[in-house]
Amino acid sequence: MIIKSKKEIPASEITDPLIFKERRNIIKAMLATMAAGAVGISPALADDNNSAWANLPKGDFSADLLTPTPAESVKNYTNYYEFALNKKDSAKLAQNLRTDPWSVEISGEVENPGNYYLEDILRQQTLQEHVYRFRCVEGWSMVVPWVGFSLGHLLKTVKPLSTARFVKFTSVYQPEIMPRQRNNAMLEWPYVEGLRIDEAMHPLAILAVGMYGDILPKQNGAPLRLVVPWKYGFKSIKAIVKIELLRKPPLTSWSQFAPSEYGFYSNVNPAVAHPRWSQRSERQLGSSFFTPRRKTELFNGYGEQVASLYSDMNLRHFF
Ligand SMILES: Nc1nc2c(c(=O)[nH]1)N[C@H]1C(S)=C(S)[C@@H](COP(=O)(O)O)O[C@H]1N2
Ligand SMILES: [Mo]
């Protein structure tokens, strides 16, 4: 068994609180190994020849041809509505978030539910750099070198039951630090997102703990966020504290708030306009005033990898 639930871990093995201080070091050490080229595909995935993953590219998903957006642009232009609507303000206010210690509850339709320290999860996962395009429904985009691990790989360690059809993600609730939770502003808090189980198991779906070769800044979702590059940015939920496997689709924060604007799938699709924004093109963060807008691609350019997940769906239906 790869990770254990708390009750199965002998007291002597429970992570020492001091180890939380070591999170950055754990990640840094793994990154150093990665830079040396020693990190390949993790054994659990390599053995998995009979699953849907077998035919997909393995190992390194870095898209060499993508040029990352300057890190400063990514760090200073953030959507984090628990803190503020304004992108600069949210980047500043998020510095107050408490990310230490951090544990993630994984429960629902699984054989091994539990509450897992992030450090214990990290020690069992293979970190890789994933350079992905990222597209917000507001019409801007960026290219980010995330550092993360396969969501599907983590889910497998808790052994999903055959009844697990959907995955629900919940962000942290810290109203004393997050002003818009305190004021009940806009969304129902905490922030909730979801995926269908096959989407969650897709190798492009990752949980990120870092970016640009360092730990994740608080405003970008530290210490643990989802990244689903073929979907609009709001699906990529930040500061995850709970992952539940469910029989039914969860009600997500944005669908609940504005059902006519935000559906469950939210795959990037330039042919289907959002009621308030055309989705045909995107402004690239960090590009100059004179740079033309980029043409948005179906599935954000990841159609070759993910289109088969939706072969029975009418993509002209918004979201
Ligand atoms: N918890 C939480 N997660 C969130 C959001 C949020 O407000 N709260 N905003 C979403 C939206 S709309 C986008 S576009 C991305 C932005 O990620 P970034 O700020 O790292 O660029 O985070 C998503 N995840
Ligand atoms: Mo967004």
Tab-separated table of C-alpha atoms and ligand atoms in Angstrom:
chain	number	residue	atom	x	y	z
A	1	MET	CA	0.000	0.000	0.000
A	2	ILE	CA	1.440	3.313	-0.979
A	3	ILE	CA	-0.027	5.646	1.602
A	4	LYS	CA	-1.780	4.758	4.782
A	5	SER	CA	-4.673	6.287	6.587
A	6	LYS	CA	-3.795	7.787	9.948
A	7	LYS	CA	-5.281	4.987	11.995
A	8	GLU	CA	-3.068	2.467	10.211
A	9	ILE	CA	0.136	4.371	10.825
A	10	PRO	CA	1.856	3.426	14.088
A	11	ALA	CA	2.284	6.481	16.311
A	12	SER	CA	6.044	6.360	15.846
A	13	GLU	CA	5.597	6.844	12.116
A	14	ILE	CA	3.277	9.832	12.231
A	15	THR	CA	4.956	12.802	10.682
A	16	ASP	CA	6.737	14.955	13.200
A	17	PRO	CA	5.313	18.489	13.154
A	18	LEU	CA	8.821	19.735	12.432
A	19	ILE	CA	8.704	17.931	9.130
A	20	PHE	CA	6.154	20.434	7.874
A	21	LYS	CA	8.935	22.968	7.779
A	22	GLU	CA	10.661	20.568	5.437
A	23	ARG	CA	8.062	20.652	2.671
A	24	ARG	CA	10.034	23.104	0.608
A	25	ASN	CA	13.139	20.970	1.064
A	26	ILE	CA	11.331	17.797	-0.003
A	27	ILE	CA	10.107	19.505	-3.134
A	28	LYS	CA	13.458	21.154	-3.803
A	29	ALA	CA	15.267	17.853	-3.416
A	30	MET	CA	12.887	16.170	-5.846
A	31	LEU	CA	13.315	19.031	-8.272
A	32	ALA	CA	17.061	18.634	-8.130
A	33	THR	CA	16.711	14.952	-9.028
A	34	MET	CA	14.377	15.930	-11.817
A	35	ALA	CA	16.876	18.412	-13.211
A	36	ALA	CA	19.499	15.687	-13.217
A	37	GLY	CA	17.216	13.673	-15.450
A	38	ALA	CA	16.891	10.802	-13.007
A	39	VAL	CA	13.133	10.976	-12.650
A	40	GLY	CA	11.215	8.988	-15.192
A	41	ILE	CA	7.788	7.514	-15.131
A	42	SER	CA	6.809	6.191	-11.743
A	43	PRO	CA	6.761	2.392	-11.495
A	44	ALA	CA	3.063	2.206	-10.708
A	45	LEU	CA	2.228	3.892	-13.988
A	46	ALA	CA	4.789	2.012	-16.035
A	47	ASP	CA	3.288	-1.324	-15.008
A	48	ASP	CA	-0.142	-0.223	-15.933
A	49	ASN	CA	-0.225	-1.596	-19.445
A	50	ASN	CA	-3.832	-2.680	-19.551
A	51	SER	CA	-5.456	0.583	-18.595
A	52	ALA	CA	-6.555	3.506	-20.690
A	53	TRP	CA	-3.198	5.088	-19.876
A	54	ALA	CA	-1.236	2.501	-21.800
A	55	ASN	CA	-1.485	4.249	-25.154
A	56	LEU	CA	-0.839	7.726	-23.895
A	57	PRO	CA	2.549	9.383	-23.838
A	58	LYS	CA	4.419	8.421	-20.711
A	59	GLY	CA	6.958	10.099	-18.570
A	60	ASP	CA	7.654	13.652	-19.461
A	61	PHE	CA	4.752	15.766	-20.589
A	62	SER	CA	6.811	18.919	-20.972
A	63	ALA	CA	5.851	20.570	-24.194
A	64	ASP	CA	9.254	21.770	-25.303
A	65	LEU	CA	7.815	24.122	-27.869
A	66	LEU	CA	5.896	26.204	-25.358
A	67	THR	CA	7.613	29.269	-23.975
A	68	PRO	CA	6.609	29.854	-20.366
A	69	THR	CA	4.973	33.131	-19.456
A	70	PRO	CA	7.308	35.299	-17.320
A	71	ALA	CA	6.889	34.092	-13.728
A	72	GLU	CA	6.243	37.611	-12.440
A	73	SER	CA	3.153	37.915	-14.647
A	74	VAL	CA	1.792	34.610	-13.367
A	75	LYS	CA	2.401	35.519	-9.725
A	76	ASN	CA	0.896	38.983	-9.842
A	77	TYR	CA	-2.263	38.363	-11.819
A	78	THR	CA	-4.272	35.779	-9.906
A	79	ASN	CA	-7.905	34.816	-9.578
A	80	TYR	CA	-8.478	33.936	-5.940
A	81	TYR	CA	-11.960	35.063	-5.038
A	82	GLU	CA	-11.713	34.062	-1.391
A	83	PHE	CA	-9.362	37.031	-1.074
A	84	ALA	CA	-10.424	39.613	-3.650
A	85	LEU	CA	-11.936	40.133	-7.078
A	86	ASN	CA	-8.952	42.200	-8.127
A	87	LYS	CA	-6.029	40.160	-9.404
A	88	LYS	CA	-3.267	42.214	-7.791
A	89	ASP	CA	-5.041	42.403	-4.435
A	90	SER	CA	-5.672	38.667	-4.329
A	91	ALA	CA	-1.980	38.031	-4.969
A	92	LYS	CA	-1.069	40.199	-1.981
A	93	LEU	CA	-3.777	39.080	0.438
A	94	ALA	CA	-3.124	35.394	-0.228
A	95	GLN	CA	0.213	35.758	1.595
A	96	ASN	CA	-1.799	35.508	4.839
A	97	LEU	CA	-2.993	31.981	4.081
A	98	ARG	CA	-1.846	29.339	6.570
A	99	THR	CA	-0.476	26.383	4.607
A	100	ASP	CA	1.475	24.740	7.385
A	101	PRO	CA	0.607	22.060	8.496
A	102	TRP	CA	-1.499	20.728	5.622
A	103	SER	CA	-3.411	17.501	5.238
A	104	VAL	CA	-5.823	16.231	2.612
A	105	GLU	CA	-8.849	14.103	3.355
A	106	ILE	CA	-9.511	11.493	0.669
A	107	SER	CA	-12.835	9.781	1.172
A	108	GLY	CA	-16.083	8.575	-0.338
A	109	GLU	CA	-16.212	5.585	-2.683
A	110	VAL	CA	-12.712	4.296	-1.907
A	111	GLU	CA	-11.291	1.278	-0.143
A	112	ASN	CA	-8.750	3.263	1.884
A	113	PRO	CA	-10.209	6.571	3.026
A	114	GLY	CA	-8.011	8.692	5.243
A	115	ASN	CA	-6.545	12.001	6.164
A	116	TYR	CA	-3.075	12.270	4.690
A	117	TYR	CA	-0.330	14.750	5.492
A	118	LEU	CA	0.823	16.458	2.322
A	119	GLU	CA	4.416	15.451	3.090
A	120	ASP	CA	3.391	11.787	3.264
A	121	ILE	CA	1.627	12.078	-0.093
A	122	LEU	CA	4.625	13.802	-1.657
A	123	ARG	CA	7.056	11.161	-0.532
A	124	GLN	CA	5.035	8.565	-2.447
A	125	GLN	CA	4.580	10.508	-5.657
A	126	THR	CA	6.844	11.248	-8.590
A	127	LEU	CA	7.122	14.951	-9.230
A	128	GLN	CA	7.488	16.052	-12.795
A	129	GLU	CA	7.526	19.334	-14.636
A	130	HIS	CA	4.481	19.843	-16.862
A	131	VAL	CA	4.554	22.847	-19.163
A	132	TYR	CA	0.904	23.537	-19.941
A	133	ARG	CA	-1.166	26.191	-21.607
A	134	PHE	CA	-3.756	27.603	-19.202
A	135	ARG	CA	-6.876	29.423	-20.386
A	136	CYS	CA	-9.215	31.492	-18.209
A	137	VAL	CA	-12.798	31.949	-19.390
A	138	GLU	CA	-12.250	35.718	-19.005
A	139	GLY	CA	-10.152	35.585	-22.176
A	140	TRP	CA	-6.547	35.579	-20.983
A	141	SER	CA	-4.043	32.761	-21.100
A	142	MET	CA	-0.582	31.786	-19.966
A	143	VAL	CA	1.964	28.978	-20.229
A	144	VAL	CA	3.093	27.643	-16.863
A	145	PRO	CA	5.827	25.131	-16.000
A	146	TRP	CA	3.972	23.406	-13.156
A	147	VAL	CA	5.654	20.934	-10.834
A	148	GLY	CA	3.257	18.210	-9.859
A	149	PHE	CA	2.187	14.596	-9.856
A	150	SER	CA	-0.523	12.572	-11.505
A	151	LEU	CA	-3.949	12.946	-9.886
A	152	GLY	CA	-4.883	9.493	-11.186
A	153	HIS	CA	-1.857	7.999	-9.526
A	154	LEU	CA	-2.849	9.461	-6.165
A	155	LEU	CA	-6.445	8.256	-6.566
A	156	LYS	CA	-5.245	4.744	-7.333
A	157	THR	CA	-3.367	4.581	-4.042
A	158	VAL	CA	-6.658	4.837	-2.126
A	159	LYS	CA	-8.317	2.240	-4.386
A	160	PRO	CA	-11.477	3.734	-5.890
A	161	LEU	CA	-14.501	1.404	-5.777
A	162	SER	CA	-16.327	0.602	-9.010
A	163	THR	CA	-19.103	2.914	-7.775
A	164	ALA	CA	-16.763	5.949	-7.926
A	165	ARG	CA	-17.914	7.943	-10.963
A	166	PHE	CA	-16.996	11.523	-10.048
A	167	VAL	CA	-14.386	13.344	-8.005
A	168	LYS	CA	-15.206	16.352	-5.840
A	169	PHE	CA	-12.483	18.779	-4.716
A	170	THR	CA	-12.866	21.246	-1.864
A	171	SER	CA	-10.664	24.256	-1.106
A	172	VAL	CA	-9.617	25.354	2.326
A	173	TYR	CA	-12.041	27.305	4.542
A	174	GLN	CA	-10.210	30.003	6.545
A	175	PRO	CA	-12.773	32.808	6.983
A	176	GLU	CA	-10.580	34.603	9.508
A	177	ILE	CA	-7.986	35.015	6.754
A	178	MET	CA	-10.124	34.999	3.615
A	179	PRO	CA	-12.222	38.204	3.660
A	180	ARG	CA	-14.748	37.101	1.074
A	181	GLN	CA	-15.508	33.888	2.932
A	182	ARG	CA	-16.069	35.971	6.047
A	183	ASN	CA	-18.467	38.253	4.162
A	184	ASN	CA	-20.249	35.480	2.284
A	185	ALA	CA	-19.410	37.258	-0.951
A	186	MET	CA	-20.525	35.845	-4.307
A	187	LEU	CA	-19.894	32.077	-4.156
A	188	GLU	CA	-20.919	29.541	-1.549
A	189	TRP	CA	-17.727	28.854	0.369
A	190	PRO	CA	-15.583	26.811	0.442
A	191	TYR	CA	-14.834	26.671	-3.294
A	192	VAL	CA	-15.815	23.312	-4.801
A	193	GLU	CA	-14.926	21.770	-8.156
A	194	GLY	CA	-15.354	18.379	-9.788
A	195	LEU	CA	-14.314	16.007	-12.547
A	196	ARG	CA	-15.691	12.830	-14.008
A	197	ILE	CA	-13.567	9.871	-12.880
A	198	ASP	CA	-12.112	9.254	-16.366
A	199	GLU	CA	-11.116	12.920	-16.609
A	200	ALA	CA	-9.483	12.699	-13.194
A	201	MET	CA	-7.583	9.567	-14.244
A	202	HIS	CA	-6.292	11.174	-17.433
A	203	PRO	CA	-2.508	11.606	-17.289
A	204	LEU	CA	-2.704	15.288	-18.221
A	205	ALA	CA	-4.641	16.009	-15.004
A	206	ILE	CA	-2.171	16.818	-12.254
A	207	LEU	CA	-1.984	18.085	-8.725
A	208	ALA	CA	0.606	20.843	-8.642
A	209	VAL	CA	2.806	21.685	-5.659
A	210	GLY	CA	5.188	23.976	-7.499
A	211	MET	CA	5.872	26.113	-10.535
A	212	TYR	CA	8.963	27.601	-12.177
A	213	GLY	CA	11.139	25.131	-10.296
A	214	ASP	CA	10.047	26.247	-6.831
A	215	ILE	CA	7.155	25.630	-4.441
A	216	LEU	CA	3.803	27.054	-5.431
A	217	PRO	CA	3.270	30.680	-4.363
A	218	LYS	CA	0.300	31.054	-2.036
A	219	GLN	CA	-1.626	33.150	-4.549
A	220	ASN	CA	-1.277	30.416	-7.172
A	221	GLY	CA	-2.854	27.762	-4.987
A	222	ALA	CA	-0.290	26.572	-2.445
A	223	PRO	CA	0.283	24.087	-1.140
A	224	LEU	CA	-1.726	21.851	-3.501
A	225	ARG	CA	-3.879	22.724	-6.509
A	226	LEU	CA	-5.508	20.963	-9.408
A	227	VAL	CA	-4.388	21.662	-12.994
A	228	VAL	CA	-6.626	20.413	-15.831
A	229	PRO	CA	-5.145	22.105	-18.896
A	230	TRP	CA	-7.918	21.332	-21.402
A	231	LYS	CA	-10.583	23.016	-19.238
A	232	TYR	CA	-11.199	26.650	-18.346
A	233	GLY	CA	-9.090	27.896	-15.478
A	234	PHE	CA	-11.802	27.931	-12.820
A	235	LYS	CA	-11.801	24.120	-12.800
A	236	SER	CA	-8.204	24.222	-11.518
A	237	ILE	CA	-9.112	24.589	-7.853
A	238	LYS	CA	-6.554	25.953	-5.375
A	239	ALA	CA	-5.567	25.030	-1.812
A	240	ILE	CA	-7.235	21.605	-1.819
A	241	VAL	CA	-8.091	20.062	1.561
A	242	LYS	CA	-10.565	17.375	0.511
A	243	ILE	CA	-10.918	14.938	-2.399
A	244	GLU	CA	-14.080	12.825	-2.431
A	245	LEU	CA	-14.984	10.052	-4.824
A	246	LEU	CA	-18.704	10.096	-5.502
A	247	ARG	CA	-21.442	8.232	-7.338
A	248	LYS	CA	-23.067	11.467	-8.565
A	249	PRO	CA	-21.644	14.693	-10.021
A	250	PRO	CA	-20.930	17.245	-7.275
A	251	LEU	CA	-22.534	20.677	-7.404
A	252	THR	CA	-19.611	22.952	-8.216
A	253	SER	CA	-19.309	26.501	-6.881
A	254	TRP	CA	-19.562	28.203	-10.257
A	255	SER	CA	-22.458	26.079	-11.538
A	256	GLN	CA	-24.334	26.795	-8.360
A	257	PHE	CA	-23.625	30.519	-8.604
A	258	ALA	CA	-24.527	30.957	-12.304
A	259	PRO	CA	-25.837	27.732	-13.854
A	260	SER	CA	-26.422	29.369	-17.236
A	261	GLU	CA	-22.796	30.512	-17.435
A	262	TYR	CA	-20.752	27.703	-15.937
A	263	GLY	CA	-21.396	24.029	-16.541
A	264	PHE	CA	-19.713	20.998	-15.103
A	265	TYR	CA	-17.474	20.177	-18.068
A	266	SER	CA	-16.133	23.583	-19.077
A	267	ASN	CA	-13.830	22.246	-21.760
A	268	VAL	CA	-12.104	25.052	-23.640
A	269	ASN	CA	-14.034	25.569	-26.888
A	270	PRO	CA	-13.576	28.632	-29.122
A	271	ALA	CA	-16.803	27.855	-31.003
A	272	VAL	CA	-19.042	28.272	-27.976
A	273	ALA	CA	-19.294	31.741	-26.468
A	274	HIS	CA	-19.765	32.375	-22.777
A	275	PRO	CA	-22.801	34.675	-22.298
A	276	ARG	CA	-20.448	37.543	-21.458
A	277	TRP	CA	-17.248	36.746	-23.314
A	278	SER	CA	-16.475	35.349	-26.771
A	279	GLN	CA	-14.050	32.451	-26.438
A	280	ARG	CA	-12.501	32.730	-29.919
A	281	SER	CA	-9.200	34.249	-28.893
A	282	GLU	CA	-7.103	35.047	-25.854
A	283	ARG	CA	-4.709	37.691	-24.580
A	284	GLN	CA	-1.444	36.098	-23.529
A	285	LEU	CA	-0.247	37.265	-20.121
A	286	GLY	CA	3.102	38.977	-20.221
A	287	SER	CA	2.966	39.659	-23.956
A	288	SER	CA	3.416	43.164	-25.290
A	289	PHE	CA	0.580	45.480	-26.192
A	290	PHE	CA	1.301	44.847	-29.871
A	291	THR	CA	1.232	41.057	-29.723
A	292	PRO	CA	-1.889	39.808	-31.515
A	293	ARG	CA	-4.359	37.761	-29.519
A	294	ARG	CA	-3.848	34.024	-29.787
A	295	LYS	CA	-6.537	31.937	-31.439
A	296	THR	CA	-8.080	29.706	-28.799
A	297	GLU	CA	-7.988	25.996	-29.612
A	298	LEU	CA	-10.588	23.322	-28.909
A	299	PHE	CA	-9.621	21.580	-25.653
A	300	ASN	CA	-6.983	24.317	-25.340
A	301	GLY	CA	-4.841	22.419	-27.849
A	302	TYR	CA	-4.998	19.089	-26.004
A	303	GLY	CA	-7.636	17.514	-28.245
A	304	GLU	CA	-5.340	14.770	-29.457
A	305	GLN	CA	-5.000	13.544	-25.887
A	306	VAL	CA	-8.484	14.163	-24.494
A	307	ALA	CA	-11.083	14.336	-27.288
A	308	SER	CA	-11.850	10.625	-26.938
A	309	LEU	CA	-13.210	11.280	-23.445
A	310	TYR	CA	-16.065	13.226	-25.022
A	311	SER	CA	-16.843	11.243	-28.175
A	312	ASP	CA	-20.470	10.758	-27.091
A	313	MET	CA	-21.101	14.397	-26.141
A	314	ASN	CA	-22.345	17.311	-28.208
A	315	LEU	CA	-19.588	19.848	-27.719
A	316	ARG	CA	-21.748	22.671	-29.027
A	317	HIS	CA	-23.629	22.552	-25.777
A	318	PHE	CA	-22.036	25.252	-23.716
A	319	PHE	CA	-19.831	23.824	-21.060
B	1	LIG	N1	-10.004	28.160	-4.431
B	1	LIG	C1	-10.000	28.816	-5.584
B	1	LIG	N2	-9.488	28.208	-6.677
B	1	LIG	C2	-9.480	28.867	-7.875
B	1	LIG	C3	-10.034	30.172	-7.995
B	1	LIG	C4	-10.558	30.773	-6.819
B	1	LIG	O1	-11.048	31.914	-6.836
B	1	LIG	N3	-10.516	30.072	-5.644
B	1	LIG	N4	-10.051	30.807	-9.219
B	1	LIG	C5	-10.012	29.947	-10.402
B	1	LIG	C6	-9.844	30.691	-11.637
B	1	LIG	S1	-11.183	31.548	-12.207
B	1	LIG	C7	-8.691	30.641	-12.370
B	1	LIG	S2	-8.570	31.366	-13.888
B	1	LIG	C8	-7.486	29.995	-11.826
B	1	LIG	C9	-6.369	31.023	-11.800
B	1	LIG	O2	-5.152	30.448	-11.402
B	1	LIG	P1	-3.921	31.424	-11.138
B	1	LIG	O3	-4.428	32.530	-10.255
B	1	LIG	O4	-2.873	30.581	-10.527
B	1	LIG	O5	-3.550	31.978	-12.465
B	1	LIG	O6	-7.668	29.482	-10.510
B	1	LIG	C10	-8.922	28.883	-10.279
B	1	LIG	N5	-8.935	28.270	-8.971
B	2	MO	MO	-10.753	32.021	-14.480
